[in-house]
Each structure stands twice: as structure tokens, then as C-alpha cells.
Tab-separated table of C-alpha atoms and ligand atoms in Angstrom:
chain	number	residue	atom	x	y	z
Y	1	UNK	CA	6.328	25.943	198.873
Y	2	UNK	CA	9.523	24.948	200.512
Y	3	UNK	CA	10.528	24.897	204.243
Y	4	UNK	CA	8.165	22.215	205.469
Y	5	UNK	CA	10.818	20.549	207.570
Y	6	UNK	CA	12.116	21.325	211.078
Y	7	UNK	CA	14.760	19.729	213.319
Y	8	UNK	CA	18.242	18.449	212.598
Y	9	UNK	CA	18.430	14.889	213.768
Y	10	UNK	CA	14.770	14.434	214.902
Y	11	UNK	CA	13.614	15.830	211.547
Y	12	UNK	CA	9.929	16.374	210.955
Y	13	UNK	CA	8.403	17.156	207.557
Y	14	UNK	CA	4.625	17.815	207.445
Y	15	UNK	CA	2.534	17.765	204.266
Y	16	UNK	CA	-1.075	18.205	203.256
Y	17	UNK	CA	-3.843	20.764	203.184
Y	18	UNK	CA	-6.847	21.532	205.305
Y	19	UNK	CA	-9.301	20.519	202.607
Y	20	UNK	CA	-7.259	17.875	200.707
Y	21	UNK	CA	-8.000	14.124	201.348
Y	22	UNK	CA	-5.353	13.787	204.085
Y	23	UNK	CA	-2.370	15.359	205.780
Y	24	UNK	CA	0.481	13.910	207.693
Y	25	UNK	CA	4.198	13.952	208.586
Y	26	UNK	CA	7.387	12.063	207.972
Y	27	UNK	CA	9.693	11.812	211.024
Y	28	UNK	CA	13.164	11.006	209.747
Y	29	UNK	CA	15.825	10.419	212.325
Y	30	UNK	CA	13.770	8.687	215.054
Y	31	UNK	CA	16.299	6.297	216.656
Y	32	UNK	CA	15.637	2.556	216.218
Y	33	UNK	CA	14.053	0.640	219.055
Y	34	UNK	CA	11.522	3.244	220.244
Y	35	UNK	CA	8.397	1.430	221.303
Y	36	UNK	CA	4.975	3.032	221.094
Y	37	UNK	CA	1.341	2.221	220.349
Y	38	UNK	CA	-1.230	3.845	218.101
Y	39	UNK	CA	-3.247	4.537	221.202
Y	40	UNK	CA	-0.525	6.500	222.741
Y	41	UNK	CA	-0.158	8.785	219.682
Y	42	UNK	CA	-3.999	8.992	219.591
Y	43	UNK	CA	-4.293	10.305	223.122
Y	44	UNK	CA	-2.296	13.397	222.176
Y	45	UNK	CA	-4.298	13.817	218.938
Y	46	UNK	CA	-7.530	13.649	220.903
Y	47	UNK	CA	-6.377	16.615	223.021
Y	48	UNK	CA	-6.024	18.790	219.900
Y	49	UNK	CA	-8.983	17.568	217.821
Y	50	UNK	CA	-11.816	19.947	217.101
Y	51	UNK	CA	-15.459	19.698	218.255
Y	52	UNK	CA	-14.710	18.842	221.831
Y	53	UNK	CA	-16.665	21.665	223.503
Y	54	UNK	CA	-18.762	24.684	222.516
Y	55	UNK	CA	-15.659	26.828	222.926
Y	56	UNK	CA	-13.840	25.353	219.916
Y	57	UNK	CA	-14.684	24.896	216.189
Y	58	UNK	CA	-17.489	22.487	215.571
Y	59	UNK	CA	-15.626	20.868	212.615
Y	60	UNK	CA	-15.780	17.105	213.316
Y	61	UNK	CA	-12.581	15.248	212.684
Y	62	UNK	CA	-11.632	11.954	214.256
Y	63	UNK	CA	-7.993	12.624	213.627
Y	64	UNK	CA	-7.106	8.900	213.545
Y	65	UNK	CA	-3.348	8.469	212.863
Y	66	UNK	CA	-2.266	5.708	210.630
Y	67	UNK	CA	1.439	4.738	210.867
Y	68	UNK	CA	2.470	3.851	207.352
Y	69	UNK	CA	6.192	3.129	207.618
Y	70	UNK	CA	9.300	2.943	209.760
Y	71	UNK	CA	8.025	0.410	212.312
Y	72	UNK	CA	7.827	-3.301	212.960
Y	73	UNK	CA	4.895	-4.640	214.910
Y	74	UNK	CA	5.856	-6.404	218.174
Y	75	UNK	CA	4.452	-9.844	218.977
Y	76	UNK	CA	1.637	-8.326	221.085
Y	77	UNK	CA	0.155	-6.975	217.897
Y	78	UNK	CA	-0.082	-3.432	219.365
Y	79	UNK	CA	3.351	-2.167	220.135
Y	80	UNK	CA	5.217	-0.624	217.206
Y	81	UNK	CA	9.009	-0.612	217.239
Y	82	UNK	CA	10.836	2.067	215.262
Y	83	UNK	CA	13.349	0.618	212.782
Y	84	UNK	CA	15.341	3.817	212.308
Y	85	UNK	CA	13.836	4.468	208.876
Y	86	UNK	CA	11.412	7.308	208.079
Y	87	UNK	CA	8.168	7.071	210.066
Y	88	UNK	CA	5.273	8.350	207.935
Y	89	UNK	CA	1.964	9.089	209.645
Y	90	UNK	CA	-1.284	9.880	207.884
Y	91	UNK	CA	-4.419	11.709	209.198
Y	92	UNK	CA	-7.451	11.711	206.820
Y	93	UNK	CA	-9.564	14.921	206.512
Y	94	UNK	CA	-13.156	13.794	206.839
Y	95	UNK	CA	-15.185	16.884	207.533
Y	96	UNK	CA	-14.208	19.510	204.889
Y	97	UNK	CA	-16.927	21.822	203.729
Y	98	UNK	CA	-15.241	23.760	200.940
Y	99	UNK	CA	-18.413	25.716	200.132
Y	100	UNK	CA	-17.979	27.574	203.440
Y	101	UNK	CA	-15.058	29.291	201.904
Y	102	UNK	CA	-16.370	30.212	198.465
Y	103	UNK	CA	-16.875	33.912	199.414
Y	104	UNK	CA	-13.292	34.320	200.389
Y	105	UNK	CA	-11.820	32.736	197.287
Y	106	UNK	CA	-10.886	36.193	195.961
Y	107	UNK	CA	-11.297	38.301	199.097
Y	108	UNK	CA	-8.525	38.607	201.593
Y	109	UNK	CA	-9.531	37.975	205.205
Y	110	UNK	CA	-7.916	40.668	207.344
Y	111	UNK	CA	-5.611	39.106	209.907
Y	112	UNK	CA	-5.254	35.846	207.872
Y	113	UNK	CA	-2.645	34.735	205.366
Y	114	UNK	CA	-4.724	35.064	202.209
Y	115	UNK	CA	-3.045	38.214	200.858
Y	116	UNK	CA	0.516	37.114	201.673
Y	117	UNK	CA	0.039	33.653	200.119
Y	118	UNK	CA	-1.387	35.240	196.921
Y	119	UNK	CA	1.379	37.826	196.730
Y	120	UNK	CA	4.045	35.157	197.203
Y	121	UNK	CA	2.776	32.170	195.137
Y	122	UNK	CA	0.322	33.705	192.795
Y	123	UNK	CA	-2.035	30.819	193.577
Y	124	UNK	CA	-3.769	29.928	196.813
Y	125	UNK	CA	-5.809	27.043	198.113
Y	126	UNK	CA	-8.535	29.138	199.728
Y	127	UNK	CA	-10.480	26.138	201.024
Y	128	UNK	CA	-10.026	26.544	204.790
Y	129	UNK	CA	-6.737	28.399	204.224
Y	130	UNK	CA	-5.004	25.343	202.648
Y	131	UNK	CA	-1.582	25.016	204.146
Y	132	UNK	CA	-2.032	28.146	206.296
Y	133	UNK	CA	-4.793	26.342	208.177
Y	134	UNK	CA	-3.964	25.122	211.651
Y	135	UNK	CA	-5.271	21.762	210.539
Y	136	UNK	CA	-1.611	21.193	209.625
Y	137	UNK	CA	-0.741	21.207	213.301
Y	138	UNK	CA	-2.406	17.773	213.702
Y	139	UNK	CA	0.669	16.321	212.000
Y	140	UNK	CA	2.929	18.126	214.445
Y	141	UNK	CA	1.071	16.613	217.361
Y	142	UNK	CA	1.625	13.194	215.957
Y	143	UNK	CA	5.309	13.849	215.545
Y	144	UNK	CA	5.397	15.316	219.174
Y	145	UNK	CA	3.981	12.031	220.485
Y	146	UNK	CA	7.014	10.204	219.079
Y	147	UNK	CA	9.462	12.906	220.302
Y	148	UNK	CA	8.242	12.412	223.838
Y	149	UNK	CA	9.413	8.802	223.617
Y	150	UNK	CA	12.862	9.647	222.426
Y	151	UNK	CA	14.006	11.318	225.624
Y	152	UNK	CA	13.745	9.022	228.649
Y	153	UNK	CA	11.796	10.569	231.529
Y	154	UNK	CA	10.689	13.621	229.502
Y	155	UNK	CA	7.332	15.078	230.607
Y	156	UNK	CA	6.075	17.986	228.616
Y	157	UNK	CA	2.859	19.626	229.764
Y	158	UNK	CA	1.042	22.829	228.860
Y	159	UNK	CA	-1.839	24.905	230.207
Y	160	UNK	CA	-3.885	27.878	229.168
Y	161	UNK	CA	-3.090	30.717	231.569
Y	162	UNK	CA	-4.850	33.725	230.010
Y	163	UNK	CA	-7.852	34.432	227.794
Y	164	UNK	CA	-8.228	38.091	226.821
Y	165	UNK	CA	-7.592	40.078	230.026
Y	166	UNK	CA	-8.617	37.204	232.275
Y	167	UNK	CA	-5.467	35.563	233.805
Y	168	UNK	CA	-5.352	32.559	236.008
Y	169	UNK	CA	-4.301	32.882	239.702
Y	170	UNK	CA	-0.971	31.086	239.740
Y	171	UNK	CA	-1.391	30.215	243.391
Y	172	UNK	CA	-4.180	27.861	242.317
Y	173	UNK	CA	-2.001	26.039	239.796
Y	174	UNK	CA	-2.945	22.385	239.808
Y	175	UNK	CA	-1.851	20.103	236.922
Y	176	UNK	CA	-4.644	17.706	237.820
Y	177	UNK	CA	-7.199	20.432	236.810
Y	178	UNK	CA	-5.781	20.774	233.270
Y	179	UNK	CA	-7.514	17.650	231.979
Y	180	UNK	CA	-10.825	18.386	233.819
Y	181	UNK	CA	-12.145	21.481	232.069
Y	182	UNK	CA	-12.563	22.433	228.341
Y	183	UNK	CA	-9.801	25.174	228.540
Y	184	UNK	CA	-6.750	23.140	229.783
Y	185	UNK	CA	-6.826	25.598	232.759
Y	186	UNK	CA	-4.661	24.659	235.801
Y	187	UNK	CA	-6.817	27.011	237.907
Y	188	UNK	CA	-10.335	25.652	238.585
Y	189	UNK	CA	-11.491	29.057	239.860
Y	190	UNK	CA	-11.118	30.872	236.540
Y	191	UNK	CA	-13.135	28.275	234.576
Y	192	UNK	CA	-16.595	29.837	235.189
Y	193	UNK	CA	-15.175	33.304	234.396
Y	194	UNK	CA	-13.717	32.040	231.070
Y	195	UNK	CA	-16.979	30.151	230.313
Y	196	UNK	CA	-19.161	33.202	230.605
Y	197	UNK	CA	-16.596	35.383	228.836
Y	198	UNK	CA	-16.101	33.122	225.909
Y	199	UNK	CA	-19.847	32.486	225.572
Y	200	UNK	CA	-20.286	36.140	225.063
Y	201	UNK	CA	-17.461	36.308	222.552
Y	202	UNK	CA	-18.803	33.260	220.697
Y	203	UNK	CA	-22.387	34.592	220.553
Y	204	UNK	CA	-21.178	37.841	219.158
Y	205	UNK	CA	-19.322	36.017	216.363
Y	206	UNK	CA	-16.093	37.535	217.650
Y	207	UNK	CA	-12.770	36.091	218.834
Y	208	UNK	CA	-10.141	36.690	221.509
Y	209	UNK	CA	-6.456	35.983	222.205
Y	210	UNK	CA	-4.785	33.855	224.856
Y	211	UNK	CA	-1.499	32.822	226.482
Y	212	UNK	CA	-0.209	29.176	226.872
Y	213	UNK	CA	2.484	28.065	229.178
Y	214	UNK	CA	4.561	24.917	228.393
Y	215	UNK	CA	6.610	23.227	231.070
Y	216	UNK	CA	9.109	20.462	230.153
Y	217	UNK	CA	10.315	18.424	233.062
Y	218	UNK	CA	12.951	15.688	232.854
Y	219	UNK	CA	15.006	17.707	230.432
Y	220	UNK	CA	18.584	16.563	231.335
Y	221	UNK	CA	21.212	19.202	231.998
Y	222	UNK	CA	23.503	19.762	228.935
Y	223	UNK	CA	21.114	19.883	225.968
Y	224	UNK	CA	21.525	22.807	223.517
Y	225	UNK	CA	24.497	24.267	221.843
Y	226	UNK	CA	26.011	27.721	222.007
Y	227	UNK	CA	25.729	29.935	220.117
Y	228	UNK	CA	23.500	29.385	217.045
Y	229	UNK	CA	21.975	26.150	218.274
Y	230	UNK	CA	20.580	27.315	221.606
Y	231	UNK	CA	17.844	25.222	223.078
Y	232	UNK	CA	15.848	28.361	223.890
Y	233	UNK	CA	16.361	29.735	220.401
Y	234	UNK	CA	14.969	26.535	218.807
Y	235	UNK	CA	12.056	26.303	221.246
Y	236	UNK	CA	11.197	29.927	220.576
Y	237	UNK	CA	11.434	29.302	216.800
Y	238	UNK	CA	9.168	26.260	216.837
Y	239	UNK	CA	6.578	27.894	219.131
Y	240	UNK	CA	6.592	30.950	216.881
Y	241	UNK	CA	5.928	28.643	213.929
Y	242	UNK	CA	2.484	27.728	215.364
Y	243	UNK	CA	-0.344	29.536	213.565
Y	244	UNK	CA	-1.401	32.765	215.215
Y	245	UNK	CA	1.475	32.910	217.698
Y	246	UNK	CA	2.719	36.521	218.011
Y	247	UNK	CA	4.937	36.328	221.063
Y	248	UNK	CA	7.202	33.818	222.865
Y	249	UNK	CA	8.929	33.999	226.210
Y	250	UNK	CA	11.374	31.675	227.963
Y	251	UNK	CA	11.479	31.694	231.825
Y	252	UNK	CA	10.540	35.111	233.173
Y	253	UNK	CA	10.659	36.471	229.592
Y	254	UNK	CA	9.687	40.081	229.290
Y	255	UNK	CA	9.111	40.373	232.971
Y	256	UNK	CA	12.913	39.850	233.476
Y	257	UNK	CA	13.346	43.393	232.217
Y	258	UNK	CA	11.807	44.611	235.469
Y	259	UNK	CA	13.953	42.497	237.799
Y	260	UNK	CA	17.222	43.418	239.468
Y	261	UNK	CA	20.253	41.263	239.070
Y	262	UNK	CA	19.797	40.018	242.647
Y	263	UNK	CA	16.222	39.105	242.000
Y	264	UNK	CA	16.961	37.411	238.698
Y	265	UNK	CA	19.957	35.349	239.824
Y	266	UNK	CA	19.056	31.669	240.102
Y	267	UNK	CA	21.250	30.919	243.136
Y	268	UNK	CA	22.899	27.492	243.364
Y	269	UNK	CA	23.707	25.118	246.141
Y	270	UNK	CA	25.230	21.678	245.997
Y	271	UNK	CA	22.666	18.926	246.313
Y	272	UNK	CA	23.199	15.464	247.853
Y	273	UNK	CA	23.359	13.569	244.516
Y	274	UNK	CA	26.355	15.462	243.215
Y	275	UNK	CA	24.062	17.761	241.205
Y	276	UNK	CA	23.311	21.388	241.861
Y	277	UNK	CA	20.108	22.633	243.345
Y	278	UNK	CA	18.793	25.865	241.908
Y	279	UNK	CA	16.950	28.022	244.382
Y	280	UNK	CA	14.779	29.637	241.671
Y	281	UNK	CA	14.220	29.235	237.938
Y	282	UNK	CA	13.925	32.692	236.396
Y	283	UNK	CA	15.994	31.456	233.472
Y	284	UNK	CA	13.282	28.906	232.492
Y	285	UNK	CA	15.749	26.004	232.738
Y	286	UNK	CA	18.207	27.297	230.126
Y	287	UNK	CA	21.479	29.218	230.556
Y	288	UNK	CA	23.778	30.013	227.627
Y	289	UNK	CA	21.496	28.055	225.359
Y	290	UNK	CA	22.066	24.895	227.346
Y	291	UNK	CA	19.598	23.137	229.721
Y	292	UNK	CA	20.331	23.390	233.438
Y	293	UNK	CA	18.267	20.311	234.424
Y	294	UNK	CA	15.521	22.555	235.842
Y	295	UNK	CA	12.075	22.617	234.219
Y	296	UNK	CA	12.106	24.295	230.790
Y	297	UNK	CA	9.399	26.918	230.826
Y	298	UNK	CA	8.097	28.712	227.757
Y	299	UNK	CA	4.962	30.865	227.142
Y	300	UNK	CA	3.409	31.934	223.849
Y	301	UNK	CA	0.795	34.560	223.086
Y	302	UNK	CA	-1.896	33.756	220.524
Y	303	UNK	CA	-3.757	36.431	218.629
Y	304	UNK	CA	-7.515	36.439	218.254
Y	305	UNK	CA	-8.858	34.260	215.477
Y	306	UNK	CA	-9.119	36.331	212.301
Y	307	UNK	CA	-12.398	34.701	211.258
Y	308	UNK	CA	-15.100	36.811	212.747
Y	309	UNK	CA	-18.651	37.433	211.759
Y	310	UNK	CA	-18.602	41.175	211.781
Y	311	UNK	CA	-17.636	42.976	208.521
Y	312	UNK	CA	-14.048	44.312	208.208
Y	313	UNK	CA	-12.597	46.397	205.445
Y	314	UNK	CA	-10.342	44.571	203.035
Y	315	UNK	CA	-9.524	44.250	199.312
Y	316	UNK	CA	-9.977	41.509	196.767
Y	317	UNK	CA	-7.562	39.901	194.316
Y	318	UNK	CA	-8.702	42.325	191.576
Y	319	UNK	CA	-7.796	45.346	193.676
Y	320	UNK	CA	-11.259	46.380	194.717
Y	321	UNK	CA	-12.100	47.602	198.172
Y	322	UNK	CA	-14.523	45.086	199.745
Y	323	UNK	CA	-16.128	44.185	203.033
Y	324	UNK	CA	-15.322	40.725	204.495
Y	325	UNK	CA	-17.065	38.658	207.115
Y	326	UNK	CA	-16.112	35.030	207.581
Y	327	UNK	CA	-18.846	32.441	207.825
Y	328	UNK	CA	-18.135	28.816	208.519
Y	329	UNK	CA	-16.943	27.026	211.683
Y	330	UNK	CA	-14.207	28.657	213.689
Y	331	UNK	CA	-12.622	28.676	217.097
Y	332	UNK	CA	-13.511	31.831	219.107
Y	333	UNK	CA	-10.262	31.347	220.974
Y	334	UNK	CA	-7.664	29.248	219.162
Y	335	UNK	CA	-5.420	29.427	222.214
Y	336	UNK	CA	-7.418	26.480	223.742
Y	337	UNK	CA	-6.460	24.002	220.953
Y	338	UNK	CA	-2.974	25.460	220.739
Y	339	UNK	CA	-2.137	23.866	224.141
Y	340	UNK	CA	-1.251	20.333	222.887
Y	341	UNK	CA	0.429	21.915	219.795
Y	342	UNK	CA	2.758	23.896	222.010
Y	343	UNK	CA	3.570	20.730	223.925
Y	344	UNK	CA	4.333	18.923	220.702
Y	345	UNK	CA	6.724	21.620	219.494
Y	346	UNK	CA	8.679	21.697	222.709
Y	347	UNK	CA	8.894	17.951	222.774
Y	348	UNK	CA	10.267	17.932	219.250
Y	349	UNK	CA	12.883	20.577	220.086
Y	350	UNK	CA	14.046	18.683	223.192
Y	351	UNK	CA	14.197	15.396	221.320
Y	352	UNK	CA	16.178	16.990	218.481
Y	353	UNK	CA	18.762	18.433	220.948
Y	354	UNK	CA	18.844	15.154	222.861
Y	355	UNK	CA	19.967	13.399	219.688
Y	356	UNK	CA	22.280	16.251	218.736
Y	357	UNK	CA	24.015	16.086	222.099
Y	358	UNK	CA	24.587	12.391	221.765
Y	359	UNK	CA	25.824	12.789	218.231
Y	360	UNK	CA	28.367	15.495	219.075
Y	361	UNK	CA	29.642	14.388	222.407
Y	362	UNK	CA	29.040	10.662	222.187
Y	363	UNK	CA	27.565	10.939	225.735
Y	364	UNK	CA	24.095	10.078	226.960
Y	365	UNK	CA	22.687	12.266	229.586
H	1	FMN	C1	-5.569	25.478	216.794
H	1	FMN	C2	-5.714	26.708	215.826
H	1	FMN	C3	-6.902	26.791	215.129
H	1	FMN	C4	-7.026	27.942	214.288
H	1	FMN	N1	-8.264	28.148	213.643
H	1	FMN	C5	-8.440	29.237	212.972
H	1	FMN	C6	-9.767	29.546	212.478
H	1	FMN	O1	-10.761	28.792	212.606
H	1	FMN	N2	-9.916	30.700	211.763
H	1	FMN	C7	-8.894	31.580	211.607
H	1	FMN	O2	-9.014	32.669	210.977
H	1	FMN	N3	-7.679	31.332	212.058
H	1	FMN	C8	-7.439	30.202	212.765
H	1	FMN	N4	-6.116	29.958	213.280
H	1	FMN	C9	-5.043	30.906	213.055
H	1	FMN	C10	-4.620	30.905	211.592
H	1	FMN	O3	-4.225	29.588	211.185
H	1	FMN	C11	-3.471	31.936	211.408
H	1	FMN	O4	-3.839	33.143	211.971
H	1	FMN	C12	-3.194	32.106	209.914
H	1	FMN	O5	-2.524	30.960	209.402
H	1	FMN	C13	-2.218	33.305	209.681
H	1	FMN	O6	-0.968	33.052	210.338
H	1	FMN	P1	-0.435	34.039	211.502
H	1	FMN	O7	-1.544	34.373	212.352
H	1	FMN	O8	0.579	33.072	212.250
H	1	FMN	O9	0.268	35.160	210.847
H	1	FMN	C14	-6.010	28.826	214.106
H	1	FMN	C15	-4.848	28.615	214.811
H	1	FMN	C16	-4.658	27.587	215.712
H	1	FMN	C17	-3.340	27.419	216.449
């Protein structure tokens, strides 16, 4: 299985399976002199880890990150300093229950990657989906924690803005709320609605889709390269690489199709500090593939979890028609845990373009 690496200069390779002993990543290209602590990485991991509320999978994983290489410890005994060599990070799998998956060893779960992995490789690690499991995304979050450190002043945040048909009221948007409810919702008013709704989905053994919005502030103007190295192109690609993502938008996205040119134009005025002020941000902070200095805004749609308790028609590896129902521990709405994953992918894209800009132009923004 090739293609386990993304990024050009901030280059991330992830490895490992859901039910193997461990998984992790190697970040090659992290500049020397980046200072970080294990606790800082762990804080992002803790946002993604399972078992934190009744609305996500009850798999119990501590997701403790061990940094194996590429750093020197500072005198304080806590701060690691990157040396410019590959940074390898390891996360042990501690709560695998492979027997949960025995029944799907030869049966293809509709909506999952079982059939396509078999048809492509002729062999498949069916325990938890192996490499197709979103457990792999733990390694991306670890890499994203480093990426955030590479770009000075970068602040990447994300929030869940829709579950099923229930959308937040954007007028209520408050970033402070995101850390205060089990959904990463920026709108406190929607929380009881989502709770009741997801409880009914969970009790029925069903699942539902969601939309996540990622906002990156502190992205300097000038990152991204026309025409095949666009910042929005790379962000879209990395968000689309997250398990279960079926749609990505930048800025106004598909809604831009309904706007007139007048409405869509992000008008400019000269600001006091010699930099322009944009009067709106329909573009989501990117024009011509290059960042404007405004917030970079991306959204992605997540499909409902394929693991559901009700029987669905499928086939098995021997070509028989079968009925499949997935037992085991699953997220009724994987969009919740996708929030920190989306942040990590955008952080990695911005860090990569930051280093690429410096490499090509010799200039620091
Ligand atoms: C955080 C997260 C957790 C997931 N957990 C599950 C799960 O428990 N059961 C499941 O069927 N799919 C789960 N998925 C989705 C599958 O990994 C994904 O649907 C599968 O790999 C097929 O890929 P595709 O949907 O991108 O085509 C999860 C996705 C994310 C982002």
C-alpha cells in the first residue's frame, strides 16, 4: 500500500493499523529549533481520542504520544527542540477487540472500504478496518500539533456546525463554547437539540452525517502557489483524505454559485499599517491559490458512519448475497471526532506552504 505520505517540505508519513500494536507518524522536514512539549501535543490528541462522551465510540484509548526521534531535550527536561531530522511519533493501541470484527472478516460492510480494499490488494486486515480505520487519524493529529508550531502566530480552530438536518445558528457563534460541550459546537443553543437527536440515533443503532468548519487565523498573505500548488487545492485534498469526508468547500463554497459578482466581491480598502483591509471574506482567505492574509475558511461534509446495527444487503468474499449488521463500538456521528482531525490537516497544509514559500522566494512572511 503506497501513498502514505503527504506534504512537500513539511512531509508527513503515517503508518500502522487500527488493531496492530501501535501506529504513528514520521514528520520529515520540520525545521530545526522548533520548541514543543509532549503535553502540548497531548492536548490536541485528547480532543480526538475516543470514549469522551456517550455520543462517540466507547473504545478506550489513552492515545499517549511518544516522541522517538528528531529532538533534543532542553535543560528544563520538558521542552523538546527539533533538530531538523525526522521526528517519529508513536501511539500504542491498547483497546483492540478483534473478535468484534470476526463476522465481517469475509462480509463487506456497505458504505465501508472492505470491498474496495479486497478488490485492490487481495488481502485485507478486517480487524477494525485496518488502515481504513480512522484510528490512523490519531497520527495526523500528532503531526498537526507540530505543524501549528512551524508558522508563527498560526491559530487553527474548528467547530461542528451541522448534524443531520440540524444546523447551528451562526449568529450565536462563540469560540469559547466549542470546548464546553461534547460536540465542539460554537452555538450553545443547539446543544440540547443535538443531544436529544443523537441519543435517538444512538439508541436505534443508527448513524448520521455532519459538517465541520475549520478557520485558520494568522495565515500570512502570500502562501500558496499558482497554478498546481494552490493553498486551497492542498487544503481541499487533505480534508478530503479524512475518512468519511464526501465534500469540501472553501469560503462560501457551493453557496457562491448563488451570489452575484457584486455580492461575492471582497472589496478592499487601504489599512493604516500598509496592508489592505478586506470588507468581506467570501473567498475564504485565498485568491488565485494564494492566501490574502484573511482567515482561511474551509468546511467539510462527513457521511454517516457505515457501521450500523440494522441489517443491510451486501455480498461476501465468496460472491454470496448476505445480510450485514455491524456489532462492536462505533461513533453514531463521526463528525464530532473529525473536528480536531480537520484542524490538523489544515495546520499541516499551511505549515507546508509556509516552508515552500520560504524555500522558493527566500522570504519570510
Ligand atoms: C473520527 C472517525 C471515526 C470513524 N469511526 C468509524 C466507525 O466506528 N465505523 C465506521 O464504519 N466508520 C467509521 N469512520 C469512517 C470510516 O473510516 C470510513 O467511512 C471508511 O474508511 C471508508 O472510507 P470513506 O468513507 O472515506 O470512503 C470514522 C471516521 C472518522 C473521521
